[in-house]
């Protein structure tokens, strides 16, 4: 009987915690602990372009999303990577292991890559290398940061 009472008490305690913490847990699980930042805002890319630095301080993971609409030119190619740096304005280099997207050559292309940020430098940016004759890629490049080390409370 005592074991049943202890099990019942433990189950009741779990239910109370879930009931009280439910709103906070749902906020954490639904996405209020993510941060989305453009490294390249939607635009026509006609030459190699370095994106803006994104501060990933306190975040442990990232989803890099590359969206491309219209592609024009003769034999156009676009190769995009993720770079990191300790400073927001200089010293960027490819992260290791490298995060590269499949080369874009046609319109209406969507790609994403998951990136583990543990042990990575503070600032991230996207870089797209453009080649071909009169190439143009209408594209955007966004980083969605997740798993913060510090969870904002309501």
PDB file of C-alpha atoms in Angstrom:
ATOM      1  CA  UNK A   1       0.000   0.000   0.000  1.00  0.00           C
ATOM      2  CA  UNK A   2       2.868   2.383   0.862  1.00  0.00           C
ATOM      3  CA  UNK A   3       4.477   1.836  -2.593  1.00  0.00           C
ATOM      4  CA  UNK A   4       1.169   2.659  -4.282  1.00  0.00           C
ATOM      5  CA  UNK A   5       0.805   5.818  -2.213  1.00  0.00           C
ATOM      6  CA  UNK A   6       4.366   6.919  -3.116  1.00  0.00           C
ATOM      7  CA  UNK A   7       3.704   6.251  -6.811  1.00  0.00           C
ATOM      8  CA  UNK A   8       0.401   8.134  -6.628  1.00  0.00           C
ATOM      9  CA  UNK A   9       2.098  11.064  -4.855  1.00  0.00           C
ATOM     10  CA  UNK A  10       4.857  11.159  -7.487  1.00  0.00           C
ATOM     11  CA  UNK A  11       2.346  11.094 -10.352  1.00  0.00           C
ATOM     12  CA  UNK A  12       0.296  13.842  -8.702  1.00  0.00           C
ATOM     13  CA  UNK A  13       3.438  15.964  -8.269  1.00  0.00           C
ATOM     14  CA  UNK A  14       4.276  15.564 -11.978  1.00  0.00           C
ATOM     15  CA  UNK A  15       0.743  16.587 -12.965  1.00  0.00           C
ATOM     16  CA  UNK A  16       0.914  19.684 -10.740  1.00  0.00           C
ATOM     17  CA  UNK A  17       4.288  20.707 -12.208  1.00  0.00           C
ATOM     18  CA  UNK A  18       3.019  20.239 -15.772  1.00  0.00           C
ATOM     19  CA  UNK A  19      -0.164  22.198 -15.004  1.00  0.00           C
ATOM     20  CA  UNK A  20       1.753  25.083 -13.462  1.00  0.00           C
ATOM     21  CA  UNK A  21       4.623  25.137 -15.952  1.00  0.00           C
ATOM     22  CA  UNK A  22       2.511  24.318 -19.028  1.00  0.00           C
ATOM     23  CA  UNK A  23       2.317  27.863 -20.421  1.00  0.00           C
ATOM     24  CA  UNK A  24       6.066  28.370 -19.982  1.00  0.00           C
ATOM     25  CA  UNK A  25       6.885  24.949 -21.460  1.00  0.00           C
ATOM     26  CA  UNK A  26       4.655  25.628 -24.445  1.00  0.00           C
ATOM     27  CA  UNK A  27       6.402  28.959 -25.030  1.00  0.00           C
ATOM     28  CA  UNK A  28       9.791  27.235 -24.944  1.00  0.00           C
ATOM     29  CA  UNK A  29       8.697  24.398 -27.227  1.00  0.00           C
ATOM     30  CA  UNK A  30       6.722  26.505 -29.702  1.00  0.00           C
ATOM     31  CA  UNK A  31       9.490  28.870 -30.640  1.00  0.00           C
ATOM     32  CA  UNK A  32       9.843  31.884 -28.419  1.00  0.00           C
ATOM     33  CA  UNK A  33      13.418  30.833 -27.903  1.00  0.00           C
ATOM     34  CA  UNK A  34      14.432  31.143 -31.531  1.00  0.00           C
ATOM     35  CA  UNK A  35      15.843  34.142 -33.347  1.00  0.00           C
ATOM     36  CA  UNK A  36      15.648  34.702 -37.109  1.00  0.00           C
ATOM     37  CA  UNK A  37      18.120  37.064 -38.779  1.00  0.00           C
ATOM     38  CA  UNK A  38      18.815  37.844 -42.423  1.00  0.00           C
ATOM     39  CA  UNK A  39      22.430  37.561 -43.439  1.00  0.00           C
ATOM     40  CA  UNK A  40      21.315  38.530 -46.989  1.00  0.00           C
ATOM     41  CA  UNK A  41      17.977  40.301 -47.416  1.00  0.00           C
ATOM     42  CA  UNK A  42      15.913  39.486 -50.537  1.00  0.00           C
ATOM     43  CA  UNK A  43      17.708  41.035 -53.510  1.00  0.00           C
ATOM     44  CA  UNK A  44      19.130  40.381 -56.982  1.00  0.00           C
ATOM     45  CA  UNK A  45      22.666  39.037 -56.560  1.00  0.00           C
ATOM     46  CA  UNK A  46      24.831  39.684 -59.625  1.00  0.00           C
ATOM     47  CA  UNK A  47      28.303  39.312 -58.091  1.00  0.00           C
ATOM     48  CA  UNK A  48      29.874  37.555 -55.126  1.00  0.00           C
ATOM     49  CA  UNK A  49      28.172  38.912 -52.001  1.00  0.00           C
ATOM     50  CA  UNK A  50      29.110  38.773 -48.328  1.00  0.00           C
ATOM     51  CA  UNK A  51      26.124  38.747 -45.999  1.00  0.00           C
ATOM     52  CA  UNK A  52      25.748  40.739 -42.799  1.00  0.00           C
ATOM     53  CA  UNK A  53      27.192  39.341 -39.593  1.00  0.00           C
ATOM     54  CA  UNK A  54      24.671  37.628 -37.299  1.00  0.00           C
ATOM     55  CA  UNK A  55      25.478  37.514 -33.573  1.00  0.00           C
ATOM     56  CA  UNK A  56      24.765  34.003 -32.352  1.00  0.00           C
ATOM     57  CA  UNK A  57      25.783  34.640 -28.717  1.00  0.00           C
ATOM     58  CA  UNK A  58      24.091  32.103 -26.382  1.00  0.00           C
ATOM     59  CA  UNK A  59      22.588  30.035 -29.234  1.00  0.00           C
ATOM     60  CA  UNK A  60      23.719  26.451 -29.758  1.00  0.00           C
ATOM     61  CA  UNK A  61      22.161  25.554 -33.122  1.00  0.00           C
ATOM     62  CA  UNK A  62      21.243  27.228 -36.386  1.00  0.00           C
ATOM     63  CA  UNK A  63      19.178  26.499 -39.450  1.00  0.00           C
ATOM     64  CA  UNK A  64      20.635  28.267 -42.498  1.00  0.00           C
ATOM     65  CA  UNK A  65      17.951  28.813 -45.155  1.00  0.00           C
ATOM     66  CA  UNK A  66      18.709  29.841 -48.751  1.00  0.00           C
ATOM     67  CA  UNK A  67      15.756  30.862 -50.943  1.00  0.00           C
ATOM     68  CA  UNK A  68      16.199  31.616 -54.643  1.00  0.00           C
ATOM     69  CA  UNK A  69      13.462  32.859 -56.969  1.00  0.00           C
ATOM     70  CA  UNK A  70      14.314  33.987 -60.488  1.00  0.00           C
ATOM     71  CA  UNK A  71      17.674  33.074 -62.048  1.00  0.00           C
ATOM     72  CA  UNK A  72      18.829  34.673 -65.299  1.00  0.00           C
ATOM     73  CA  UNK A  73      22.014  34.832 -67.365  1.00  0.00           C
ATOM     74  CA  UNK A  74      24.091  32.430 -69.427  1.00  0.00           C
ATOM     75  CA  UNK A  75      25.357  29.442 -67.435  1.00  0.00           C
ATOM     76  CA  UNK A  76      24.719  31.177 -64.094  1.00  0.00           C
ATOM     77  CA  UNK A  77      25.968  29.506 -60.902  1.00  0.00           C
ATOM     78  CA  UNK A  78      25.687  30.450 -57.247  1.00  0.00           C
ATOM     79  CA  UNK A  79      27.635  28.697 -54.483  1.00  0.00           C
ATOM     80  CA  UNK A  80      26.769  29.666 -50.888  1.00  0.00           C
ATOM     81  CA  UNK A  81      28.562  28.851 -47.626  1.00  0.00           C
ATOM     82  CA  UNK A  82      28.455  29.760 -43.934  1.00  0.00           C
ATOM     83  CA  UNK A  83      31.412  31.611 -42.429  1.00  0.00           C
ATOM     84  CA  UNK A  84      32.346  32.482 -38.826  1.00  0.00           C
ATOM     85  CA  UNK A  85      34.432  35.116 -37.036  1.00  0.00           C
ATOM     86  CA  UNK A  86      35.260  36.393 -33.544  1.00  0.00           C
ATOM     87  CA  UNK A  87      34.515  39.956 -34.725  1.00  0.00           C
ATOM     88  CA  UNK A  88      31.447  41.245 -36.552  1.00  0.00           C
ATOM     89  CA  UNK A  89      33.345  43.157 -39.235  1.00  0.00           C
ATOM     90  CA  UNK A  90      36.394  41.107 -40.202  1.00  0.00           C
ATOM     91  CA  UNK A  91      38.244  37.803 -40.017  1.00  0.00           C
ATOM     92  CA  UNK A  92      35.522  35.604 -41.514  1.00  0.00           C
ATOM     93  CA  UNK A  93      36.427  32.101 -42.706  1.00  0.00           C
ATOM     94  CA  UNK A  94      34.482  28.941 -43.526  1.00  0.00           C
ATOM     95  CA  UNK A  95      33.289  27.050 -40.465  1.00  0.00           C
ATOM     96  CA  UNK A  96      34.488  23.522 -39.856  1.00  0.00           C
ATOM     97  CA  UNK A  97      32.996  21.192 -40.791  1.00  0.00           C
ATOM     98  CA  UNK A  98      32.082  23.229 -43.863  1.00  0.00           C
ATOM     99  CA  UNK A  99      28.442  24.140 -44.448  1.00  0.00           C
ATOM    100  CA  UNK A 100      27.857  24.448 -48.190  1.00  0.00           C
ATOM    101  CA  UNK A 101      24.668  24.480 -50.204  1.00  0.00           C
ATOM    102  CA  UNK A 102      24.112  22.596 -53.454  1.00  0.00           C
ATOM    103  CA  UNK A 103      25.103  24.861 -56.353  1.00  0.00           C
ATOM    104  CA  UNK A 104      22.128  26.882 -57.596  1.00  0.00           C
ATOM    105  CA  UNK A 105      21.708  27.055 -61.390  1.00  0.00           C
ATOM    106  CA  UNK A 106      17.921  27.285 -61.870  1.00  0.00           C
ATOM    107  CA  UNK A 107      14.972  29.312 -60.596  1.00  0.00           C
ATOM    108  CA  UNK A 108      12.777  28.429 -57.603  1.00  0.00           C
ATOM    109  CA  UNK A 109      15.321  26.718 -55.399  1.00  0.00           C
ATOM    110  CA  UNK A 110      14.919  26.259 -51.619  1.00  0.00           C
ATOM    111  CA  UNK A 111      17.582  24.732 -49.401  1.00  0.00           C
ATOM    112  CA  UNK A 112      18.333  24.509 -45.693  1.00  0.00           C
ATOM    113  CA  UNK A 113      21.215  23.207 -43.605  1.00  0.00           C
ATOM    114  CA  UNK A 114      21.357  22.458 -39.876  1.00  0.00           C
ATOM    115  CA  UNK A 115      24.450  23.779 -38.119  1.00  0.00           C
ATOM    116  CA  UNK A 116      25.742  22.748 -34.685  1.00  0.00           C
ATOM    117  CA  UNK A 117      27.171  25.930 -33.149  1.00  0.00           C
ATOM    118  CA  UNK A 118      28.905  24.343 -30.156  1.00  0.00           C
ATOM    119  CA  UNK A 119      32.530  25.441 -30.226  1.00  0.00           C
ATOM    120  CA  UNK A 120      31.925  27.888 -33.084  1.00  0.00           C
ATOM    121  CA  UNK A 121      32.854  31.562 -33.121  1.00  0.00           C
ATOM    122  CA  UNK A 122      30.387  34.287 -32.108  1.00  0.00           C
ATOM    123  CA  UNK A 123      29.501  35.782 -35.510  1.00  0.00           C
ATOM    124  CA  UNK A 124      28.116  33.978 -38.559  1.00  0.00           C
ATOM    125  CA  UNK A 125      27.477  35.210 -42.093  1.00  0.00           C
ATOM    126  CA  UNK A 126      26.457  33.799 -45.425  1.00  0.00           C
ATOM    127  CA  UNK A 127      28.580  34.241 -48.545  1.00  0.00           C
ATOM    128  CA  UNK A 128      27.352  33.580 -52.074  1.00  0.00           C
ATOM    129  CA  UNK A 129      29.819  33.305 -54.966  1.00  0.00           C
ATOM    130  CA  UNK A 130      28.223  34.182 -58.318  1.00  0.00           C
ATOM    131  CA  UNK A 131      29.590  33.153 -61.736  1.00  0.00           C
ATOM    132  CA  UNK A 132      28.429  33.013 -65.351  1.00  0.00           C
ATOM    133  CA  UNK A 133      27.689  35.570 -68.059  1.00  0.00           C
ATOM    134  CA  UNK A 134      25.386  38.348 -66.789  1.00  0.00           C
ATOM    135  CA  UNK A 135      24.160  36.186 -63.879  1.00  0.00           C
ATOM    136  CA  UNK A 136      21.368  37.320 -61.565  1.00  0.00           C
ATOM    137  CA  UNK A 137      19.889  35.386 -58.642  1.00  0.00           C
ATOM    138  CA  UNK A 138      16.928  36.839 -56.753  1.00  0.00           C
ATOM    139  CA  UNK A 139      17.733  35.349 -53.359  1.00  0.00           C
ATOM    140  CA  UNK A 140      17.621  35.673 -49.601  1.00  0.00           C
ATOM    141  CA  UNK A 141      19.681  33.938 -46.945  1.00  0.00           C
ATOM    142  CA  UNK A 142      18.444  33.706 -43.356  1.00  0.00           C
ATOM    143  CA  UNK A 143      19.750  32.151 -40.147  1.00  0.00           C
ATOM    144  CA  UNK A 144      17.283  30.771 -37.602  1.00  0.00           C
ATOM    145  CA  UNK A 145      19.075  30.411 -34.277  1.00  0.00           C
ATOM    146  CA  UNK A 146      17.871  27.965 -31.643  1.00  0.00           C
ATOM    147  CA  UNK A 147      18.680  26.272 -28.350  1.00  0.00           C
ATOM    148  CA  UNK A 148      19.684  29.349 -26.373  1.00  0.00           C
ATOM    149  CA  UNK A 149      21.864  28.851 -23.334  1.00  0.00           C
ATOM    150  CA  UNK A 150      19.628  31.321 -21.488  1.00  0.00           C
ATOM    151  CA  UNK A 151      15.862  31.005 -21.955  1.00  0.00           C
ATOM    152  CA  UNK A 152      13.922  34.300 -21.865  1.00  0.00           C
ATOM    153  CA  UNK A 153      11.088  34.143 -19.337  1.00  0.00           C
ATOM    154  CA  UNK A 154       7.613  35.596 -19.966  1.00  0.00           C
TER     155      UNK A 154
END
